[in-house]
Amino acid sequence: MRFVRIPNTGLWRHPDFLKLWAGETISIFGTLVGGLALGFVAIIWLDATAAEVAILALCQIVPGFLIGPVAGVWVDRVHRRPIMIIADIGRFAALATIPLTALFDMLTVGQLWAVAAMVSGLTVFFDVAYQSYLPTLVKKEELLEGNSKLETTASVAEVGGFGIAGWLVQIATAPGAVLVDALSFLASAVAIWRIKAPEPPSPPAHERQHAVREAVEGMQVLFGNAILRSLTTAAILYAISSRLITVVLLLYLNRELGYGAGVLGMIFAVGGITSIPGAYLASRSDRFGGVGPAIVAAAFFRAAGLVPMVLVWDVSAWGYALLVSGQLFDAAWIFYNINELSLRQAIAEPRLQGRIHATNRFLEFGAMVVGTVAAGFLGSAVGFRETLFLAFGFQFAAAVTLLFSPVARLRATPTPAVARLEEPASAG
C-alpha cells in the first residue's frame, strides 16, 4: 500500500511554522462555523428582531475599528506569541458563555452583543500579532510560501466550514455550534503555545514614547511610504466594496430574483475550491512579471469577477452559469491577498510591524462601517443591482490606483522602508 508522503522541503521542514499553521487552520474553521452559528443563535434561539441582528453585526465590526491603533502599539511593545495565546483563550472563554447560559435558559441578546464585541476586539489583537509574528518566525524569502500555505487551508476550511456549519446548527443547535468555535480557539492556543522558537527582544522601556505618539508614528510610516500608501488606499476601496456586496448580494439574488439559499450556498462553495489554485500560484509571482505586476493583474481580475454577478437578472440556466463563473475569479482574490500581505510584511521595519498592520486594519474597519451604512441606504434608494455596480466601481478604482502607483513597477520584493519615507523602497 502506498501512502501520501508529506513534502520534506521549504516550510514543511519548519516545525514551529507547522504548529502556527495548524493552530490558525483550526481557528479559521471554527470561526466560519461560529460566525454563521452566532447569527442563528440570535434569529432562531432568541427570536431577535431585524434591529437586534443589525446591532449584532455592528458589534462584530465597530470594536475592531476602535481598538486597532491601540493593538498596534501594544503588539510592537511586547512579544507577539503571548498576545496570540491570550487572545485565543479570551475568545474561547467569551464564546463558551453562550452554550453555558443557553443550557440554563439565561442567554440574552445583550450577552450576544457583548460576546461579539469582545471577540471582535480580541481578533484584532490576534490578527495584528500574527501578521507581525510571521516575519520573525520565517525568513523574508519564505513569507510568500508561509502566507500561501495559510491561505490554502483557509480556502479548504471555507468549503468545509460553510457546509458543516448548517448541519451543526441543525443537529447540535446553534449554541452547540458556537461551542465548536470556542473549542477551536482553545486548540489554536495550544498549538501556538507549543512553538519553541524565541522571539526577538522587545524594545526596552526607555526607548518607548507615549502610546499616542507611537500610534501616530505608525500612521506616518504607512502614508509616508509610497508603496504602503498605495496598498492601503486600495485596501480602503476594497473594504467599502466588500461591505456593499455583503449587505446587498444575498438580498438581490434571494429576495429580488428568487435564487434558493441552498443553491447559492453550493455556488459560493465553488469560490472556496477555486481559491486553492490561486493560493498555490501566489508564491510564484515571478512567473507573472514580478510581485508588482502580479498584484496589479490580480486586482483587475478581482474586479472582473463582479461583472458576471451584476449581469444576472433572473433565475435561469444563464443566471446560474454567470454566478458560477463569477466564483472562478476567487483565485485572483486569494492570489492578491497573499502577495499584498507578504509585501507589507517584507517592507515594514520590524519594530513597526504591529502599528503598520493595525493602522491598515483600523482604516479598513472604518471603510467597512462606511460601506455597511452606504449599502443600507443605497439598496433602498437606488436598488440592489445598482449598488452592486457601484461595488464593481470601487473594485476597479482600487486596481487603477495600484496600476499608477510604485507597486506596479516592483519586480522583486524590496527591503524594509526605513530610510526615506517619502519615496518607495528600491525595487531591487
Coordinates of C-alpha atoms in Angstrom, one line a residue:
M1 CA 0.0 0.0 0.0
R2 CA 1.3 3.4 -0.9
F3 CA 0.8 6.3 1.5
V4 CA 0.8 10.0 0.7
R5 CA 4.1 11.5 1.6
I6 CA 4.4 14.9 3.2
P7 CA 7.0 17.0 1.3
N8 CA 10.3 17.5 3.1
T9 CA 11.2 20.8 1.6
G10 CA 10.6 24.5 2.4
L11 CA 8.4 25.3 5.4
W12 CA 7.4 21.6 5.6
R13 CA 10.7 21.3 7.4
H14 CA 9.9 24.1 9.8
P15 CA 8.2 22.6 12.9
D16 CA 7.3 25.9 14.5
F17 CA 5.7 27.2 11.4
L18 CA 3.7 23.9 11.1
K19 CA 2.4 24.5 14.7
L20 CA 1.3 28.0 13.8
W21 CA -0.2 26.7 10.6
A22 CA -2.2 24.0 12.4
G23 CA -3.5 26.4 15.1
E24 CA -4.5 29.0 12.5
T25 CA -6.3 26.4 10.3
I26 CA -8.3 25.0 13.2
S27 CA -9.2 28.6 14.3
I28 CA -10.3 29.6 10.8
F29 CA -12.6 26.5 10.5
G30 CA -14.1 27.2 13.9
T31 CA -14.6 30.9 13.1
L32 CA -16.5 30.1 9.9
V33 CA -18.8 27.7 11.8
G34 CA -19.2 30.1 14.7
G35 CA -19.8 33.2 12.5
L36 CA -22.8 31.5 11.0
A37 CA -24.0 30.0 14.3
L38 CA -23.9 33.3 16.1
G39 CA -26.4 34.7 13.7
F40 CA -28.6 31.6 14.1
V41 CA -28.5 31.9 17.9
A42 CA -30.0 35.4 17.6
I43 CA -32.5 34.6 14.9
I44 CA -33.7 31.1 15.9
W45 CA -32.8 30.7 19.6
L46 CA -33.6 34.3 20.8
D47 CA -36.1 35.3 18.1
A48 CA -34.2 38.6 17.6
T49 CA -35.7 41.4 15.6
A50 CA -34.0 42.9 12.5
A51 CA -32.7 45.8 14.5
E52 CA -31.2 43.5 17.1
V53 CA -29.5 41.4 14.4
A54 CA -28.1 44.7 12.8
I55 CA -26.7 45.7 16.2
L56 CA -25.0 42.3 16.4
A57 CA -23.4 42.8 13.0
L58 CA -22.1 46.2 14.2
C59 CA -20.7 44.6 17.4
Q60 CA -18.6 42.4 15.1
I61 CA -17.1 45.4 13.3
V62 CA -17.0 48.6 15.4
P63 CA -14.9 47.3 18.4
G64 CA -12.2 46.2 15.9
F65 CA -12.3 49.6 14.3
L66 CA -11.9 51.4 17.6
I67 CA -9.2 49.2 19.1
G68 CA -6.9 48.9 16.0
P69 CA -4.4 51.7 16.9
V70 CA -4.1 50.5 20.5
A71 CA -3.5 46.9 19.3
G72 CA -0.7 48.1 17.0
V73 CA 1.2 49.9 19.7
W74 CA 0.8 47.1 22.2
V75 CA 2.0 44.4 19.7
D76 CA 5.1 46.5 18.9
R77 CA 6.0 46.8 22.6
V78 CA 5.8 43.1 23.7
H79 CA 6.3 39.6 22.4
R80 CA 3.7 38.7 19.8
R81 CA 3.2 35.0 20.6
P82 CA 1.8 35.5 24.1
I83 CA -0.7 38.0 22.7
M84 CA -2.0 35.4 20.3
I85 CA -2.3 32.8 23.0
I86 CA -4.2 35.2 25.4
A87 CA -6.4 36.4 22.5
D88 CA -7.3 32.7 21.7
I89 CA -8.1 31.9 25.4
G90 CA -10.1 35.1 25.7
R91 CA -12.2 34.2 22.6
F92 CA -12.7 30.7 23.9
A93 CA -13.9 31.9 27.3
A94 CA -16.2 34.6 25.8
L95 CA -17.9 32.2 23.3
A96 CA -18.2 29.4 25.8
T97 CA -20.6 31.5 27.9
I98 CA -23.2 31.3 25.1
P99 CA -23.9 27.5 25.2
L100 CA -23.4 27.6 29.0
T101 CA -26.1 30.3 29.6
A102 CA -28.3 28.7 26.9
L103 CA -28.2 25.5 28.8
F104 CA -29.8 27.2 31.8
D105 CA -32.1 29.3 29.6
M106 CA -30.3 32.5 30.7
L107 CA -29.0 33.7 27.3
T108 CA -30.0 37.2 26.2
V109 CA -29.4 39.3 23.1
G110 CA -27.4 41.7 25.2
Q111 CA -25.0 38.9 26.1
L112 CA -24.6 38.1 22.3
W113 CA -23.7 41.7 21.7
A114 CA -21.1 41.7 24.4
V115 CA -19.6 38.4 23.3
A116 CA -19.5 39.6 19.7
A117 CA -17.8 42.8 20.7
M118 CA -15.2 41.1 22.9
V119 CA -14.4 38.5 20.2
S120 CA -14.1 41.3 17.6
G121 CA -11.6 43.2 19.7
L122 CA -9.5 40.1 20.6
T123 CA -9.5 39.1 16.9
V124 CA -7.8 42.4 16.0
F125 CA -5.1 41.7 18.6
F126 CA -4.6 38.2 17.3
D127 CA -4.5 39.1 13.7
V128 CA -2.1 42.1 14.2
A129 CA 0.1 40.0 16.4
Y130 CA 0.1 37.1 13.9
Q131 CA 0.8 39.3 10.9
S132 CA 3.7 40.8 12.8
Y133 CA 4.9 37.5 14.2
L134 CA 5.2 35.6 11.0
P135 CA 8.2 37.7 9.6
T136 CA 10.1 36.9 12.9
L137 CA 9.3 33.1 12.6
V138 CA 10.3 32.6 8.9
K139 CA 12.8 34.1 6.6
K140 CA 11.9 37.0 4.3
E141 CA 12.1 34.8 1.2
E142 CA 9.7 32.3 2.9
L143 CA 6.9 34.8 3.6
L144 CA 5.1 34.1 0.4
E145 CA 5.2 30.4 0.9
G146 CA 4.0 30.8 4.5
N147 CA 1.1 33.0 3.6
S148 CA 0.2 30.8 0.7
K149 CA 0.0 27.7 2.9
L150 CA -2.1 29.5 5.4
E151 CA -4.5 30.9 2.8
T152 CA -4.7 27.5 1.0
T153 CA -6.0 25.8 4.2
A154 CA -8.3 28.8 4.8
S155 CA -9.9 28.1 1.4
V156 CA -10.3 24.4 2.2
A157 CA -11.8 25.4 5.6
E158 CA -14.2 27.8 3.8
V159 CA -15.6 24.9 1.7
G160 CA -15.9 22.5 4.6
G161 CA -16.9 25.1 7.2
F162 CA -19.9 26.5 5.4
G163 CA -21.1 23.0 4.5
I164 CA -20.7 21.7 8.0
A165 CA -22.0 24.8 9.9
G166 CA -25.6 24.3 8.7
W167 CA -25.7 20.7 9.8
L168 CA -24.1 21.5 13.2
V169 CA -26.7 24.2 13.8
Q170 CA -29.5 21.7 12.9
I171 CA -28.1 18.7 14.8
A172 CA -26.3 20.3 17.8
T173 CA -28.4 23.5 17.9
A174 CA -27.0 27.0 17.3
P175 CA -25.4 27.4 20.8
G176 CA -23.8 24.0 20.3
A177 CA -22.3 25.1 17.1
V178 CA -20.9 28.2 18.8
L179 CA -19.2 25.8 21.3
V180 CA -17.3 24.2 18.3
D181 CA -16.0 27.7 17.5
A182 CA -14.9 28.2 21.1
L183 CA -13.1 24.9 21.3
S184 CA -11.3 25.7 18.0
F185 CA -9.7 28.8 19.7
L186 CA -8.6 26.6 22.6
A187 CA -6.9 24.2 20.2
S188 CA -5.3 27.1 18.4
A189 CA -3.9 28.4 21.7
V190 CA -2.4 25.0 22.5
A191 CA -0.7 24.8 19.1
I192 CA 0.8 28.3 19.3
W193 CA 1.9 27.6 22.9
R194 CA 4.0 24.7 21.6
I195 CA 6.1 26.9 19.3
K196 CA 9.7 26.9 20.7
A197 CA 11.4 29.5 18.5
P198 CA 12.4 32.6 20.6
E199 CA 11.2 36.0 19.6
P200 CA 13.5 39.0 19.1
P201 CA 13.8 41.0 22.3
S202 CA 11.1 43.7 22.9
P203 CA 12.3 47.3 22.7
P204 CA 13.5 48.5 26.2
A205 CA 11.2 50.7 28.2
H206 CA 13.4 53.8 27.9
E207 CA 13.1 53.7 24.1
R208 CA 9.3 53.9 24.2
Q209 CA 7.3 57.0 23.5
H210 CA 3.8 57.9 24.6
A211 CA 1.3 55.5 23.1
V212 CA -0.3 58.2 21.0
R213 CA 3.0 59.3 19.6
E214 CA 3.8 55.7 18.7
A215 CA 0.4 55.2 17.0
V216 CA 0.9 58.4 15.0
E217 CA 4.4 57.2 14.0
G218 CA 2.9 54.1 12.6
M219 CA 0.4 56.1 10.6
Q220 CA 3.1 58.4 9.3
V221 CA 5.2 55.5 8.1
L222 CA 2.1 53.9 6.4
F223 CA 1.3 57.1 4.5
G224 CA 4.8 58.3 4.1
N225 CA 6.0 55.3 2.1
A226 CA 4.5 55.3 -1.4
I227 CA 4.2 51.6 -1.7
L228 CA 2.4 51.1 1.7
R229 CA 0.2 54.2 0.9
S230 CA -0.9 52.7 -2.4
L231 CA -1.7 49.3 -0.8
T232 CA -3.6 51.0 2.0
T233 CA -5.6 53.1 -0.4
A234 CA -6.6 50.0 -2.4
A235 CA -7.5 48.2 0.9
I236 CA -9.9 51.0 1.8
L237 CA -11.6 50.9 -1.6
Y238 CA -11.8 47.1 -1.3
A239 CA -13.3 47.3 2.2
I240 CA -16.1 49.6 1.0
S241 CA -16.8 47.4 -1.9
S242 CA -16.9 44.2 0.2
R243 CA -19.5 45.6 2.5
L244 CA -21.7 46.8 -0.4
I245 CA -21.5 43.3 -1.7
T246 CA -22.0 41.6 1.7
V247 CA -25.1 43.6 2.5
V248 CA -26.8 43.6 -0.9
L249 CA -25.8 40.5 -2.8
L250 CA -28.0 37.9 -1.0
L251 CA -30.9 40.4 -0.9
Y252 CA -30.6 40.8 -4.6
L253 CA -30.2 37.1 -5.5
N254 CA -32.6 35.6 -3.0
R255 CA -35.3 38.2 -2.3
E256 CA -35.4 40.0 -5.6
L257 CA -34.6 37.3 -8.1
G258 CA -35.6 34.2 -6.2
Y259 CA -32.5 32.1 -6.0
G260 CA -32.7 29.5 -3.2
A261 CA -30.4 29.6 -0.2
G262 CA -29.3 26.0 -0.7
V263 CA -28.3 26.5 -4.3
L264 CA -26.5 29.8 -3.5
G265 CA -24.5 28.0 -0.8
M266 CA -23.3 25.4 -3.3
I267 CA -22.4 28.1 -5.8
F268 CA -20.4 30.1 -3.2
A269 CA -18.6 27.0 -2.2
V270 CA -17.1 26.9 -5.7
G271 CA -15.2 30.1 -4.7
G272 CA -13.5 28.2 -1.9
I273 CA -12.4 25.5 -4.3
T274 CA -11.1 27.9 -7.0
S275 CA -9.2 29.8 -4.3
I276 CA -6.9 26.8 -3.8
P277 CA -5.0 27.2 -7.2
G278 CA -4.8 30.9 -6.5
A279 CA -3.0 30.3 -3.2
Y280 CA -0.7 27.8 -5.0
L281 CA 0.2 30.3 -7.7
A282 CA 0.7 33.2 -5.2
S283 CA 4.2 32.1 -4.3
R284 CA 5.2 32.1 -7.9
S285 CA 4.6 35.7 -8.7
D286 CA 7.9 35.9 -10.6
R287 CA 6.1 34.0 -13.4
F288 CA 3.7 36.9 -13.9
G289 CA 6.4 39.6 -14.4
G290 CA 7.3 40.1 -10.7
V291 CA 5.5 40.8 -7.5
G292 CA 4.2 44.3 -8.5
P293 CA 2.7 43.4 -11.9
A294 CA 1.3 40.2 -10.4
I295 CA -0.6 42.2 -7.7
V296 CA -1.9 44.7 -10.3
A297 CA -3.1 41.9 -12.6
A298 CA -4.8 40.1 -9.7
A299 CA -6.5 43.4 -8.7
F300 CA -8.1 43.7 -12.2
F301 CA -9.2 40.1 -12.2
R302 CA -10.8 40.7 -8.8
A303 CA -12.9 43.5 -10.3
A304 CA -13.7 41.4 -13.3
G305 CA -15.2 38.7 -11.0
L306 CA -18.0 41.0 -10.1
V307 CA -19.1 41.5 -13.7
P308 CA -21.0 38.2 -14.0
M309 CA -22.8 38.9 -10.7
V310 CA -24.2 42.2 -11.8
L311 CA -25.3 40.7 -15.2
V312 CA -27.7 38.2 -13.6
W313 CA -31.3 39.4 -13.9
D314 CA -33.4 36.3 -13.5
V315 CA -33.4 32.6 -12.4
S316 CA -32.3 30.7 -15.5
A317 CA -29.6 28.5 -16.7
W318 CA -27.7 31.6 -18.0
G319 CA -28.0 33.1 -14.5
Y320 CA -26.6 30.0 -12.8
A321 CA -23.8 30.0 -15.3
L322 CA -22.9 33.6 -14.6
L323 CA -23.0 33.1 -10.8
V324 CA -20.7 30.0 -11.1
S325 CA -18.3 31.9 -13.5
G326 CA -18.0 34.7 -11.0
Q327 CA -16.8 32.3 -8.4
L328 CA -13.9 31.3 -10.6
F329 CA -12.3 34.7 -10.1
D330 CA -11.9 33.9 -6.3
A331 CA -8.5 32.6 -7.3
A332 CA -7.5 36.2 -8.1
W333 CA -8.8 37.3 -4.6
I334 CA -6.6 34.9 -2.8
F335 CA -3.6 35.5 -5.0
Y336 CA -3.9 39.2 -4.4
N337 CA -4.4 38.9 -0.6
I338 CA -1.3 36.7 -0.2
N339 CA 1.0 38.8 -2.2
E340 CA -0.3 42.1 -0.7
L341 CA 0.2 40.9 2.9
S342 CA 3.6 39.4 2.1
L343 CA 4.7 42.7 0.5
R344 CA 3.6 44.7 3.5
Q345 CA 5.3 42.3 5.9
A346 CA 8.6 42.4 3.9
I347 CA 9.0 46.1 3.6
A348 CA 7.8 47.2 7.1
E349 CA 10.5 47.8 9.6
P350 CA 10.4 45.0 12.4
R351 CA 9.8 47.5 15.2
L352 CA 6.8 49.0 13.3
Q353 CA 5.1 45.8 12.1
G354 CA 2.3 45.9 14.6
R355 CA 1.5 49.5 14.1
I356 CA 1.5 49.3 10.3
H357 CA -0.8 46.2 10.2
A358 CA -3.0 47.7 12.9
T359 CA -3.3 51.1 11.2
N360 CA -4.2 49.4 7.9
R361 CA -6.8 47.3 9.7
F362 CA -8.2 50.3 11.5
L363 CA -8.7 52.1 8.2
E364 CA -10.2 49.0 6.7
F365 CA -12.7 48.7 9.6
G366 CA -13.6 52.3 9.2
A367 CA -14.2 51.8 5.5
M368 CA -16.3 48.7 6.3
V369 CA -18.6 50.8 8.6
V370 CA -19.0 53.4 5.8
G371 CA -19.7 50.7 3.3
T372 CA -22.3 49.0 5.5
V373 CA -24.2 52.2 6.1
A374 CA -24.0 53.2 2.5
A375 CA -25.2 49.7 1.4
G376 CA -28.3 50.0 3.6
F377 CA -29.2 53.4 2.2
L378 CA -28.3 52.7 -1.5
G379 CA -30.0 49.4 -1.5
S380 CA -33.3 51.1 -0.7
A381 CA -32.7 54.3 -2.6
V382 CA -31.4 53.2 -5.9
G383 CA -31.7 49.4 -5.9
F384 CA -29.7 46.3 -5.1
R385 CA -28.3 45.7 -8.6
E386 CA -27.3 49.3 -9.0
T387 CA -25.5 49.1 -5.6
L388 CA -23.6 46.0 -7.0
F389 CA -22.5 48.1 -10.0
L390 CA -21.1 50.7 -7.6
A391 CA -19.2 47.9 -5.7
F392 CA -17.6 47.0 -9.0
G393 CA -16.7 50.6 -9.5
F394 CA -14.8 50.6 -6.2
Q395 CA -13.0 47.4 -7.1
F396 CA -12.0 48.8 -10.5
A397 CA -10.8 52.1 -8.8
A398 CA -8.6 50.1 -6.5
A399 CA -7.0 48.3 -9.4
V400 CA -6.4 51.6 -11.3
T401 CA -4.8 53.1 -8.1
L402 CA -2.3 50.2 -8.0
L403 CA -1.6 50.4 -11.7
F404 CA -0.5 54.0 -11.5
S405 CA 1.5 53.5 -8.2
P406 CA 5.0 52.4 -7.5
V407 CA 3.6 48.9 -6.7
A408 CA 3.2 48.3 -10.5
R409 CA 7.0 48.8 -11.0
L410 CA 8.2 46.3 -8.4
R411 CA 9.9 43.3 -9.9
A412 CA 11.2 41.9 -6.6
T413 CA 10.2 42.4 -3.0
P414 CA 12.0 45.5 -1.7
T415 CA 13.9 45.8 1.6
P416 CA 12.3 47.4 4.7
A417 CA 11.4 51.0 4.2
V418 CA 13.4 52.7 6.9
A419 CA 15.5 55.5 5.4
R420 CA 13.2 57.5 3.1
L421 CA 9.6 57.5 3.9
E422 CA 8.7 59.9 1.1
E423 CA 9.9 57.6 -1.7
P424 CA 9.2 54.0 -2.5
A425 CA 11.9 51.5 -1.5
S426 CA 14.1 50.1 -4.2
A427 CA 12.5 47.5 -6.4
G428 CA 15.8 45.6 -6.3

